[in-house]
């Protein structure tokens, strides 16, 4: 997308630009800043998607010990079920938000109407961040307790894989938290200006 | 505090109030709405203080079984230490915020400068809400695991007291979350109007 009059001359502006030029200048800067902001959100969303998907896959694939009676599986434990399902929900949500973000960058418009979109993003970011943190805290506590109690080394791979899944979940939570900050900022911009652009 | 010209006549206003009257009307309504908002915050803060203090006391006093070797104490378990300390921190913070809220209602001014106060409240509400939720999720997972593994009923009182403490902690988290919503609203008002008043 090219600006019809490229009037960004390295920080130096002509002393008295006409009002039309100045408004075009502001509009161009605003569009560019908004694009950079959207790309930043896209990166955070994509990172949250990768980490939570990896967390879900590690937990769903966490069964060891064959089919005999001493096998341990992730769905035998409440907290690990919670970790797996929370990570899967966050991965699905992040995938949707990555799509919405790409749509917005490529077409310059939001998927839903703007007011719905900014509030949808912010509220879901908050709720899912709380959910993921809660699941991973519970998973950490369970993994620690199991490891202390169970001195049998046959299940060591199970515990290591649980720890990896929980750690990946915490990384996903971190990026979801960053996304939540940015979408909160967009809500404030929307309330301030009546548009999601922050200028 | 009495308004010099009481011009709130049951929702009916004279058709053409002078600009001076109208601004006084707006100011009076704004002060009253702000006071109601502050009282609501005070109630939530006080509830969060009560629940988190009760949670901390229940956990700190959680030792059973006498001084012999089979006694169980809260500080033997990581997650219960986390629950006790997080609840104690939230109780201290809520006590401070109750004081700040009472100060603001009685004197009409914030303890810190206004811009510091609104951001301080919101950021600490967010961080402490995440911390308390994380602690209580970990505590829940630990309590469930211990209860499943340990079939000895001698320690039943210990588990019941842990559960009560964790449940009180969740109640404290809920009220802290409500406070966080209201203080987030105050931040938006401050950015919008340059003051914490929401009109």
mmCIF file of C-alpha atoms in Angstrom:
data_model
loop_
_atom_site.group_PDB
_atom_site.id
_atom_site.type_symbol
_atom_site.label_atom_id
_atom_site.label_comp_id
_atom_site.label_asym_id
_atom_site.label_seq_id
_atom_site.Cartn_x
_atom_site.Cartn_y
_atom_site.Cartn_z
ATOM 1 C CA UNK A 1 0.000 0.000 0.000
ATOM 2 C CA UNK A 2 1.643 3.228 -1.135
ATOM 3 C CA UNK A 3 0.823 6.660 0.201
ATOM 4 C CA UNK A 4 -0.025 8.983 -2.682
ATOM 5 C CA UNK A 5 2.215 11.773 -1.317
ATOM 6 C CA UNK A 6 5.217 10.396 0.575
ATOM 7 C CA UNK A 7 5.769 13.249 3.020
ATOM 8 C CA UNK A 8 7.779 11.482 5.706
ATOM 9 C CA UNK A 9 11.187 13.055 5.229
ATOM 10 C CA UNK A 10 13.235 11.583 8.062
ATOM 11 C CA UNK A 11 11.671 13.447 10.939
ATOM 12 C CA UNK A 12 12.083 16.854 9.273
ATOM 13 C CA UNK A 13 8.803 18.384 8.243
ATOM 14 C CA UNK A 14 8.299 21.527 6.224
ATOM 15 C CA UNK A 15 7.453 24.285 8.709
ATOM 16 C CA UNK A 16 3.939 25.031 7.469
ATOM 17 C CA UNK A 17 2.295 22.038 5.858
ATOM 18 C CA UNK A 18 -1.219 22.734 4.716
ATOM 19 C CA UNK A 19 -4.039 21.236 6.811
ATOM 20 C CA UNK A 20 -4.788 18.641 4.141
ATOM 21 C CA UNK A 21 -1.169 17.461 4.004
ATOM 22 C CA UNK A 22 -0.932 17.328 7.771
ATOM 23 C CA UNK A 23 -4.052 15.221 8.116
ATOM 24 C CA UNK A 24 -2.748 12.841 5.450
ATOM 25 C CA UNK A 25 0.563 12.697 7.298
ATOM 26 C CA UNK A 26 -1.189 11.829 10.567
ATOM 27 C CA UNK A 27 -3.357 9.263 8.827
ATOM 28 C CA UNK A 28 -0.346 7.546 7.212
ATOM 29 C CA UNK A 29 1.583 7.438 10.495
ATOM 30 C CA UNK A 30 -1.506 6.129 12.268
ATOM 31 C CA UNK A 31 -2.005 3.329 9.748
ATOM 32 C CA UNK A 32 1.663 2.351 9.954
ATOM 33 C CA UNK A 33 1.687 2.363 13.771
ATOM 34 C CA UNK A 34 -1.511 0.357 13.846
ATOM 35 C CA UNK A 35 0.009 -2.179 11.456
ATOM 36 C CA UNK A 36 3.112 -2.531 13.657
ATOM 37 C CA UNK A 37 0.873 -2.979 16.713
ATOM 38 C CA UNK A 38 -1.154 -5.658 14.921
ATOM 39 C CA UNK A 39 1.993 -7.504 13.886
ATOM 40 C CA UNK A 40 3.145 -7.479 17.522
ATOM 41 C CA UNK A 41 -0.201 -8.918 18.634
ATOM 42 C CA UNK A 42 0.046 -11.543 15.883
ATOM 43 C CA UNK A 43 3.491 -12.616 17.120
ATOM 44 C CA UNK A 44 2.277 -12.978 20.721
ATOM 45 C CA UNK A 45 -0.824 -14.870 19.619
ATOM 46 C CA UNK A 46 1.211 -17.218 17.462
ATOM 47 C CA UNK A 47 3.654 -17.884 20.333
ATOM 48 C CA UNK A 48 0.732 -18.566 22.688
ATOM 49 C CA UNK A 49 -0.734 -20.947 20.105
ATOM 50 C CA UNK A 50 2.551 -22.862 19.644
ATOM 51 C CA UNK A 51 3.242 -23.252 23.351
ATOM 52 C CA UNK A 52 -0.284 -24.232 24.348
ATOM 53 C CA UNK A 53 -0.580 -26.681 21.444
ATOM 54 C CA UNK A 54 2.738 -28.269 22.434
ATOM 55 C CA UNK A 55 1.560 -28.418 26.061
ATOM 56 C CA UNK A 56 -1.682 -30.132 25.046
ATOM 57 C CA UNK A 57 0.093 -32.629 22.771
ATOM 58 C CA UNK A 58 2.678 -33.507 25.435
ATOM 59 C CA UNK A 59 -0.077 -34.129 27.976
ATOM 60 C CA UNK A 60 -2.446 -36.019 25.652
ATOM 61 C CA UNK A 61 0.429 -38.308 24.610
ATOM 62 C CA UNK A 62 1.486 -38.925 28.195
ATOM 63 C CA UNK A 63 0.975 -42.643 28.788
ATOM 64 C CA UNK A 64 3.757 -44.992 29.760
ATOM 65 C CA UNK A 65 4.201 -48.509 31.066
ATOM 66 C CA UNK A 66 2.407 -50.601 28.463
ATOM 67 C CA UNK A 67 -1.004 -52.124 28.991
ATOM 68 C CA UNK A 68 -0.336 -53.910 32.257
ATOM 69 C CA UNK A 69 -1.706 -52.850 35.603
ATOM 70 C CA UNK A 70 1.178 -50.549 36.653
ATOM 71 C CA UNK A 71 0.780 -48.231 33.667
ATOM 72 C CA UNK A 72 0.139 -44.559 34.405
ATOM 73 C CA UNK A 73 -1.915 -42.393 32.107
ATOM 74 C CA UNK A 74 -2.615 -38.686 32.150
ATOM 75 C CA UNK A 75 -6.389 -39.131 32.491
ATOM 76 C CA UNK A 76 -5.983 -40.955 35.792
ATOM 77 C CA UNK A 77 -5.279 -37.584 37.453
ATOM 78 C CA UNK A 78 -7.731 -34.678 37.721
ATOM 79 C CA UNK A 79 -5.112 -31.968 37.549
ATOM 80 C CA UNK A 80 -3.479 -33.421 34.427
ATOM 81 C CA UNK A 81 -6.868 -33.637 32.715
ATOM 82 C CA UNK A 82 -7.355 -29.972 33.572
ATOM 83 C CA UNK A 83 -3.897 -29.111 32.139
ATOM 84 C CA UNK A 84 -4.554 -30.970 28.876
ATOM 85 C CA UNK A 85 -8.023 -29.535 28.301
ATOM 86 C CA UNK A 86 -7.121 -25.975 29.282
ATOM 87 C CA UNK A 87 -4.109 -26.053 26.942
ATOM 88 C CA UNK A 88 -6.259 -27.445 24.114
ATOM 89 C CA UNK A 89 -8.907 -24.724 24.601
ATOM 90 C CA UNK A 90 -6.256 -21.990 24.644
ATOM 91 C CA UNK A 91 -4.640 -23.465 21.516
ATOM 92 C CA UNK A 92 -7.978 -23.399 19.650
ATOM 93 C CA UNK A 93 -8.719 -19.855 20.799
ATOM 94 C CA UNK A 94 -5.220 -18.677 19.846
ATOM 95 C CA UNK A 95 -5.551 -20.270 16.420
ATOM 96 C CA UNK A 96 -8.803 -18.371 15.871
ATOM 97 C CA UNK A 97 -7.180 -15.142 17.058
ATOM 98 C CA UNK A 98 -4.172 -15.679 14.762
ATOM 99 C CA UNK A 99 -6.613 -16.009 11.875
ATOM 100 C CA UNK A 100 -8.500 -12.870 12.968
ATOM 101 C CA UNK A 101 -5.221 -10.982 13.289
ATOM 102 C CA UNK A 102 -4.012 -12.030 9.821
ATOM 103 C CA UNK A 103 -7.418 -11.054 8.403
ATOM 104 C CA UNK A 104 -7.148 -7.647 10.065
ATOM 105 C CA UNK A 105 -3.595 -7.015 8.818
ATOM 106 C CA UNK A 106 -4.403 -8.097 5.264
ATOM 107 C CA UNK A 107 -7.822 -6.439 4.861
ATOM 108 C CA UNK A 108 -7.647 -3.570 7.347
ATOM 109 C CA UNK A 109 -10.958 -4.515 8.970
ATOM 110 C CA UNK A 110 -11.877 -6.679 11.944
ATOM 111 C CA UNK A 111 -13.742 -9.990 11.582
ATOM 112 C CA UNK A 112 -16.565 -8.991 13.932
ATOM 113 C CA UNK A 113 -17.800 -5.385 14.220
ATOM 114 C CA UNK A 114 -15.084 -3.348 15.870
ATOM 115 C CA UNK A 115 -16.756 -2.852 19.257
ATOM 116 C CA UNK A 116 -17.515 -6.580 19.565
ATOM 117 C CA UNK A 117 -14.006 -7.531 18.457
ATOM 118 C CA UNK A 118 -12.064 -5.438 20.990
ATOM 119 C CA UNK A 119 -14.226 -6.525 23.936
ATOM 120 C CA UNK A 120 -14.293 -10.168 22.774
ATOM 121 C CA UNK A 121 -10.495 -10.269 22.540
ATOM 122 C CA UNK A 122 -9.893 -8.652 25.905
ATOM 123 C CA UNK A 123 -12.453 -10.637 27.906
ATOM 124 C CA UNK A 124 -11.423 -13.988 26.436
ATOM 125 C CA UNK A 125 -7.739 -13.222 26.938
ATOM 126 C CA UNK A 126 -8.398 -12.496 30.609
ATOM 127 C CA UNK A 127 -10.580 -15.528 31.280
ATOM 128 C CA UNK A 128 -8.359 -17.984 29.400
ATOM 129 C CA UNK A 129 -5.203 -16.595 31.032
ATOM 130 C CA UNK A 130 -6.726 -17.215 34.472
ATOM 131 C CA UNK A 131 -7.839 -20.696 33.399
ATOM 132 C CA UNK A 132 -4.437 -21.685 31.998
ATOM 133 C CA UNK A 133 -2.576 -20.380 35.051
ATOM 134 C CA UNK A 134 -4.919 -22.230 37.373
ATOM 135 C CA UNK A 135 -4.530 -25.503 35.430
ATOM 136 C CA UNK A 136 -0.762 -25.303 35.335
ATOM 137 C CA UNK A 137 -0.479 -24.450 39.025
ATOM 138 C CA UNK A 138 -2.605 -27.461 39.869
ATOM 139 C CA UNK A 139 -0.499 -29.584 37.500
ATOM 140 C CA UNK A 140 2.719 -28.418 39.144
ATOM 141 C CA UNK A 141 1.452 -29.265 42.617
ATOM 142 C CA UNK A 142 0.267 -32.707 41.507
ATOM 143 C CA UNK A 143 3.511 -33.509 39.676
ATOM 144 C CA UNK A 144 5.600 -32.543 42.701
ATOM 145 C CA UNK A 145 3.491 -34.602 45.069
ATOM 146 C CA UNK A 146 3.482 -37.670 42.822
ATOM 147 C CA UNK A 147 7.224 -37.503 42.387
ATOM 148 C CA UNK A 148 7.831 -37.261 46.141
ATOM 149 C CA UNK A 149 5.524 -40.137 46.952
ATOM 150 C CA UNK A 150 6.366 -42.507 44.156
ATOM 151 C CA UNK A 151 9.980 -43.599 44.346
ATOM 152 C CA UNK A 152 9.618 -46.138 41.552
ATOM 153 C CA UNK A 153 11.773 -45.012 38.651
ATOM 154 C CA UNK A 154 9.736 -46.957 36.091
ATOM 155 C CA UNK A 155 7.352 -43.999 35.817
ATOM 156 C CA UNK A 156 10.086 -41.401 35.527
ATOM 157 C CA UNK A 157 9.313 -40.715 31.862
ATOM 158 C CA UNK A 158 5.712 -39.977 32.816
ATOM 159 C CA UNK A 159 6.754 -37.338 35.341
ATOM 160 C CA UNK A 160 9.300 -35.747 33.017
ATOM 161 C CA UNK A 161 6.710 -35.489 30.266
ATOM 162 C CA UNK A 162 4.168 -33.982 32.704
ATOM 163 C CA UNK A 163 6.719 -31.409 33.815
ATOM 164 C CA UNK A 164 7.476 -30.472 30.208
ATOM 165 C CA UNK A 165 3.782 -30.093 29.440
ATOM 166 C CA UNK A 166 3.224 -27.871 32.485
ATOM 167 C CA UNK A 167 6.274 -25.743 31.668
ATOM 168 C CA UNK A 168 5.067 -25.255 28.089
ATOM 169 C CA UNK A 169 1.678 -24.284 29.509
ATOM 170 C CA UNK A 170 3.294 -21.586 31.664
ATOM 171 C CA UNK A 171 5.091 -20.218 28.587
ATOM 172 C CA UNK A 172 1.740 -20.135 26.771
ATOM 173 C CA UNK A 173 0.225 -18.291 29.746
ATOM 174 C CA UNK A 174 3.017 -15.692 29.567
ATOM 175 C CA UNK A 175 2.344 -14.912 25.914
ATOM 176 C CA UNK A 176 -1.415 -14.925 26.491
ATOM 177 C CA UNK A 177 -0.818 -12.407 29.293
ATOM 178 C CA UNK A 178 1.139 -10.150 26.919
ATOM 179 C CA UNK A 179 -1.689 -10.427 24.358
ATOM 180 C CA UNK A 180 -4.131 -9.529 27.110
ATOM 181 C CA UNK A 181 -2.160 -6.356 27.909
ATOM 182 C CA UNK A 182 -2.199 -5.312 24.249
ATOM 183 C CA UNK A 183 -5.893 -6.098 23.767
ATOM 184 C CA UNK A 184 -6.645 -4.170 26.979
ATOM 185 C CA UNK A 185 -4.769 -1.255 25.458
ATOM 186 C CA UNK A 186 -6.929 -1.580 22.339
ATOM 187 C CA UNK A 187 -10.077 -1.464 24.466
ATOM 188 C CA UNK A 188 -8.866 1.756 26.097
ATOM 189 C CA UNK A 189 -8.059 3.200 22.640
ATOM 190 C CA UNK A 190 -11.511 2.215 21.437
ATOM 191 C CA UNK A 191 -13.199 3.914 24.402
ATOM 192 C CA UNK A 192 -10.971 6.978 23.959
ATOM 193 C CA UNK A 193 -11.213 7.484 20.202
ATOM 194 C CA UNK A 194 -14.127 5.370 19.071
ATOM 195 C CA UNK A 195 -11.691 3.334 17.002
ATOM 196 C CA UNK A 196 -9.067 0.702 17.727
ATOM 197 C CA UNK A 197 -6.348 2.905 16.199
ATOM 198 C CA UNK A 198 -4.177 4.386 18.895
ATOM 199 C CA UNK A 199 -3.723 7.891 17.519
ATOM 200 C CA UNK B 1 -21.189 18.150 52.583
ATOM 201 C CA UNK B 2 -24.215 20.163 51.405
ATOM 202 C CA UNK B 3 -24.681 21.487 47.929
ATOM 203 C CA UNK B 4 -25.343 25.260 48.108
ATOM 204 C CA UNK B 5 -28.266 25.061 45.658
ATOM 205 C CA UNK B 6 -30.110 21.754 45.904
ATOM 206 C CA UNK B 7 -31.364 21.463 42.321
ATOM 207 C CA UNK B 8 -32.082 17.751 42.146
ATOM 208 C CA UNK B 9 -35.845 17.696 42.088
ATOM 209 C CA UNK B 10 -36.690 14.042 41.573
ATOM 210 C CA UNK B 11 -35.485 13.670 38.003
ATOM 211 C CA UNK B 12 -37.525 16.674 36.779
ATOM 212 C CA UNK B 13 -35.351 19.587 35.766
ATOM 213 C CA UNK B 14 -36.458 23.077 34.790
ATOM 214 C CA UNK B 15 -36.381 23.205 30.997
ATOM 215 C CA UNK B 16 -33.650 25.840 30.613
ATOM 216 C CA UNK B 17 -31.196 25.806 33.494
ATOM 217 C CA UNK B 18 -28.466 28.387 33.137
ATOM 218 C CA UNK B 19 -24.985 27.104 32.305
ATOM 219 C CA UNK B 20 -23.805 27.766 35.844
ATOM 220 C CA UNK B 21 -26.646 25.729 37.357
ATOM 221 C CA UNK B 22 -26.128 22.906 34.891
ATOM 222 C CA UNK B 23 -22.427 22.620 35.647
ATOM 223 C CA UNK B 24 -23.176 22.587 39.382
ATOM 224 C CA UNK B 25 -25.794 19.910 38.766
ATOM 225 C CA UNK B 26 -23.298 17.795 36.861
ATOM 226 C CA UNK B 27 -20.651 18.315 39.527
ATOM 227 C CA UNK B 28 -22.993 17.280 42.339
ATOM 228 C CA UNK B 29 -24.131 14.159 40.481
ATOM 229 C CA UNK B 30 -20.520 13.324 39.661
ATOM 230 C CA UNK B 31 -19.412 13.620 43.292
ATOM 231 C CA UNK B 32 -22.306 11.463 44.454
ATOM 232 C CA UNK B 33 -21.695 8.801 41.800
ATOM 233 C CA UNK B 34 -18.010 8.771 42.617
ATOM 234 C CA UNK B 35 -18.801 8.330 46.308
ATOM 235 C CA UNK B 36 -21.119 5.394 45.549
ATOM 236 C CA UNK B 37 -18.421 3.851 43.345
ATOM 237 C CA UNK B 38 -15.834 4.267 46.127
ATOM 238 C CA UNK B 39 -18.145 2.664 48.672
ATOM 239 C CA UNK B 40 -18.593 -0.304 46.302
ATOM 240 C CA UNK B 41 -14.807 -0.647 45.969
ATOM 241 C CA UNK B 42 -14.484 -0.415 49.764
ATOM 242 C CA UNK B 43 -16.989 -3.260 50.229
ATOM 243 C CA UNK B 44 -15.158 -5.516 47.764
ATOM 244 C CA UNK B 45 -11.790 -4.706 49.329
ATOM 245 C CA UNK B 46 -13.092 -5.404 52.796
ATOM 246 C CA UNK B 47 -14.573 -8.745 51.680
ATOM 247 C CA UNK B 48 -11.277 -9.683 50.021
ATOM 248 C CA UNK B 49 -9.452 -8.752 53.230
ATOM 249 C CA UNK B 50 -11.768 -10.849 55.427
ATOM 250 C CA UNK B 51 -11.638 -13.943 53.220
ATOM 251 C CA UNK B 52 -7.892 -13.878 52.617
ATOM 252 C CA UNK B 53 -7.158 -13.224 56.300
ATOM 253 C CA UNK B 54 -9.388 -16.147 57.268
ATOM 254 C CA UNK B 55 -7.676 -18.313 54.643
ATOM 255 C CA UNK B 56 -4.228 -17.403 55.993
ATOM 256 C CA UNK B 57 -5.249 -18.025 59.622
ATOM 257 C CA UNK B 58 -6.821 -21.389 58.790
ATOM 258 C CA UNK B 59 -3.664 -22.476 56.986
ATOM 259 C CA UNK B 60 -1.157 -21.100 59.520
ATOM 260 C CA UNK B 61 -3.050 -22.876 62.326
ATOM 261 C CA UNK B 62 -3.194 -26.130 60.416
ATOM 262 C CA UNK B 63 -1.186 -28.629 62.471
ATOM 263 C CA UNK B 64 -2.627 -31.793 63.875
ATOM 264 C CA UNK B 65 -1.467 -35.016 65.458
ATOM 265 C CA UNK B 66 0.542 -33.787 68.445
ATOM 266 C CA UNK B 67 4.325 -33.773 68.550
ATOM 267 C CA UNK B 68 4.933 -37.390 67.604
ATOM 268 C CA UNK B 69 6.325 -38.544 64.298
ATOM 269 C CA UNK B 70 3.010 -38.966 62.453
ATOM 270 C CA UNK B 71 1.982 -35.335 62.884
ATOM 271 C CA UNK B 72 1.249 -33.360 59.740
ATOM 272 C CA UNK B 73 1.886 -29.655 59.495
ATOM 273 C CA UNK B 74 1.110 -27.158 56.769
ATOM 274 C CA UNK B 75 4.755 -26.221 56.226
ATOM 275 C CA UNK B 76 5.634 -29.779 55.230
ATOM 276 C CA UNK B 77 3.954 -29.145 51.857
ATOM 277 C CA UNK B 78 5.114 -26.621 49.261
ATOM 278 C CA UNK B 79 1.656 -25.856 47.936
ATOM 279 C CA UNK B 80 0.211 -25.211 51.399
ATOM 280 C CA UNK B 81 3.109 -22.862 52.192
ATOM 281 C CA UNK B 82 2.247 -21.030 48.962
ATOM 282 C CA UNK B 83 -1.449 -20.843 49.943
ATOM 283 C CA UNK B 84 -0.668 -19.471 53.415
ATOM 284 C CA UNK B 85 1.838 -16.864 52.241
ATOM 285 C CA UNK B 86 -0.196 -15.708 49.226
ATOM 286 C CA UNK B 87 -3.292 -15.300 51.423
ATOM 287 C CA UNK B 88 -1.264 -13.365 54.008
ATOM 288 C CA UNK B 89 0.166 -11.021 51.324
ATOM 289 C CA UNK B 90 -3.291 -10.410 49.850
ATOM 290 C CA UNK B 91 -4.702 -9.752 53.338
ATOM 291 C CA UNK B 92 -2.000 -7.139 54.030
ATOM 292 C CA UNK B 93 -2.510 -5.495 50.635
ATOM 293 C CA UNK B 94 -6.292 -5.461 51.064
ATOM 294 C CA UNK B 95 -5.946 -3.920 54.510
ATOM 295 C CA UNK B 96 -3.819 -1.139 53.026
ATOM 296 C CA UNK B 97 -6.362 -0.620 50.229
ATOM 297 C CA UNK B 98 -9.257 -0.515 52.703
ATOM 298 C CA UNK B 99 -7.375 2.237 54.535
ATOM 299 C CA UNK B 100 -6.710 4.089 51.279
ATOM 300 C CA UNK B 101 -10.362 3.750 50.297
ATOM 301 C CA UNK B 102 -11.609 5.072 53.647
ATOM 302 C CA UNK B 103 -9.133 7.964 53.372
ATOM 303 C CA UNK B 104 -10.438 8.773 49.888
ATOM 304 C CA UNK B 105 -14.093 8.653 50.923
ATOM 305 C CA UNK B 106 -13.548 10.787 54.023
ATOM 306 C CA UNK B 107 -11.133 13.379 52.583
ATOM 307 C CA UNK B 108 -12.017 13.341 48.876
ATOM 308 C CA UNK B 109 -8.372 12.896 47.833
ATOM 309 C CA UNK B 110 -6.209 9.864 47.109
ATOM 310 C CA UNK B 111 -3.303 8.823 49.356
ATOM 311 C CA UNK B 112 -0.758 8.891 46.542
ATOM 312 C CA UNK B 113 -0.968 11.332 43.625
ATOM 313 C CA UNK B 114 -3.948 10.378 41.495
ATOM 314 C CA UNK B 115 -2.051 8.970 38.499
ATOM 315 C CA UNK B 116 0.122 6.799 40.768
ATOM 316 C CA UNK B 117 -2.875 5.639 42.789
ATOM 317 C CA UNK B 118 -5.028 4.406 39.895
ATOM 318 C CA UNK B 119 -2.160 2.515 38.222
ATOM 319 C CA UNK B 120 -0.879 1.153 41.567
ATOM 320 C CA UNK B 121 -4.331 -0.203 42.446
ATOM 321 C CA UNK B 122 -4.939 -1.808 39.063
ATOM 322 C CA UNK B 123 -1.511 -3.410 38.618
ATOM 323 C CA UNK B 124 -1.395 -4.803 42.158
ATOM 324 C CA UNK B 125 -4.950 -6.110 41.898
ATOM 325 C CA UNK B 126 -4.033 -7.971 38.719
ATOM 326 C CA UNK B 127 -0.764 -9.446 39.986
ATOM 327 C CA UNK B 128 -2.152 -10.474 43.377
ATOM 328 C CA UNK B 129 -5.271 -11.977 41.803
ATOM 329 C CA UNK B 130 -3.097 -14.164 39.567
ATOM 330 C CA UNK B 131 -0.915 -15.093 42.554
ATOM 331 C CA UNK B 132 -3.846 -16.034 44.795
ATOM 332 C CA UNK B 133 -5.535 -18.081 42.063
ATOM 333 C CA UNK B 134 -2.302 -19.925 41.337
ATOM 334 C CA UNK B 135 -1.720 -20.693 45.021
ATOM 335 C CA UNK B 136 -5.233 -21.939 45.590
ATOM 336 C CA UNK B 137 -5.216 -24.104 42.453
ATOM 337 C CA UNK B 138 -1.977 -25.700 43.606
ATOM 338 C CA UNK B 139 -3.460 -26.163 47.083
ATOM 339 C CA UNK B 140 -6.556 -27.824 45.659
ATOM 340 C CA UNK B 141 -4.512 -30.270 43.600
ATOM 341 C CA UNK B 142 -2.293 -31.130 46.570
ATOM 342 C CA UNK B 143 -5.223 -31.596 48.943
ATOM 343 C CA UNK B 144 -7.013 -33.913 46.503
ATOM 344 C CA UNK B 145 -3.902 -36.008 45.925
ATOM 345 C CA UNK B 146 -3.081 -36.312 49.613
ATOM 346 C CA UNK B 147 -6.610 -37.347 50.441
ATOM 347 C CA UNK B 148 -6.651 -40.037 47.735
ATOM 348 C CA UNK B 149 -3.319 -41.469 48.770
ATOM 349 C CA UNK B 150 -3.616 -41.255 52.517
ATOM 350 C CA UNK B 151 -6.420 -43.493 53.742
ATOM 351 C CA UNK B 152 -5.574 -42.932 57.393
ATOM 352 C CA UNK B 153 -8.448 -41.077 59.000
ATOM 353 C CA UNK B 154 -6.307 -39.700 61.828
ATOM 354 C CA UNK B 155 -5.313 -36.810 59.577
ATOM 355 C CA UNK B 156 -8.835 -36.069 58.444
ATOM 356 C CA UNK B 157 -9.002 -32.812 60.413
ATOM 357 C CA UNK B 158 -5.870 -31.631 58.625
ATOM 358 C CA UNK B 159 -7.430 -32.178 55.209
ATOM 359 C CA UNK B 160 -10.723 -30.569 56.168
ATOM 360 C CA UNK B 161 -8.909 -27.511 57.479
ATOM 361 C CA UNK B 162 -6.796 -27.315 54.294
ATOM 362 C CA UNK B 163 -9.914 -27.491 52.149
ATOM 363 C CA UNK B 164 -11.566 -24.716 54.152
ATOM 364 C CA UNK B 165 -8.485 -22.540 53.806
ATOM 365 C CA UNK B 166 -8.332 -23.076 50.039
ATOM 366 C CA UNK B 167 -12.051 -22.397 49.647
ATOM 367 C CA UNK B 168 -11.741 -19.136 51.611
ATOM 368 C CA UNK B 169 -8.809 -18.245 49.371
ATOM 369 C CA UNK B 170 -10.955 -18.719 46.261
ATOM 370 C CA UNK B 171 -13.618 -16.440 47.773
ATOM 371 C CA UNK B 172 -10.902 -13.844 48.417
ATOM 372 C CA UNK B 173 -9.765 -14.210 44.803
ATOM 373 C CA UNK B 174 -13.307 -13.591 43.583
ATOM 374 C CA UNK B 175 -13.617 -10.312 45.487
ATOM 375 C CA UNK B 176 -10.109 -9.279 44.458
ATOM 376 C CA UNK B 177 -11.147 -9.921 40.850
ATOM 377 C CA UNK B 178 -14.200 -7.654 41.259
ATOM 378 C CA UNK B 179 -11.946 -4.963 42.771
ATOM 379 C CA UNK B 180 -9.618 -5.390 39.817
ATOM 380 C CA UNK B 181 -12.495 -4.784 37.373
ATOM 381 C CA UNK B 182 -13.471 -1.593 39.201
ATOM 382 C CA UNK B 183 -9.908 -0.310 39.461
ATOM 383 C CA UNK B 184 -9.416 -1.083 35.755
ATOM 384 C CA UNK B 185 -12.519 1.012 35.101
ATOM 385 C CA UNK B 186 -10.959 3.836 37.146
ATOM 386 C CA UNK B 187 -7.781 3.615 35.044
ATOM 387 C CA UNK B 188 -9.868 3.969 31.867
ATOM 388 C CA UNK B 189 -11.718 6.949 33.400
ATOM 389 C CA UNK B 190 -8.413 8.520 34.349
ATOM 390 C CA UNK B 191 -7.044 8.122 30.817
ATOM 391 C CA UNK B 192 -10.325 9.415 29.359
ATOM 392 C CA UNK B 193 -10.934 12.443 31.578
ATOM 393 C CA UNK B 194 -7.653 13.065 33.346
ATOM 394 C CA UNK B 195 -9.425 12.334 36.622
ATOM 395 C CA UNK B 196 -10.659 9.231 38.402
ATOM 396 C CA UNK B 197 -14.232 10.580 38.379
ATOM 397 C CA UNK B 198 -16.303 8.738 35.818
ATOM 398 C CA UNK B 199 -18.329 11.636 34.413
#
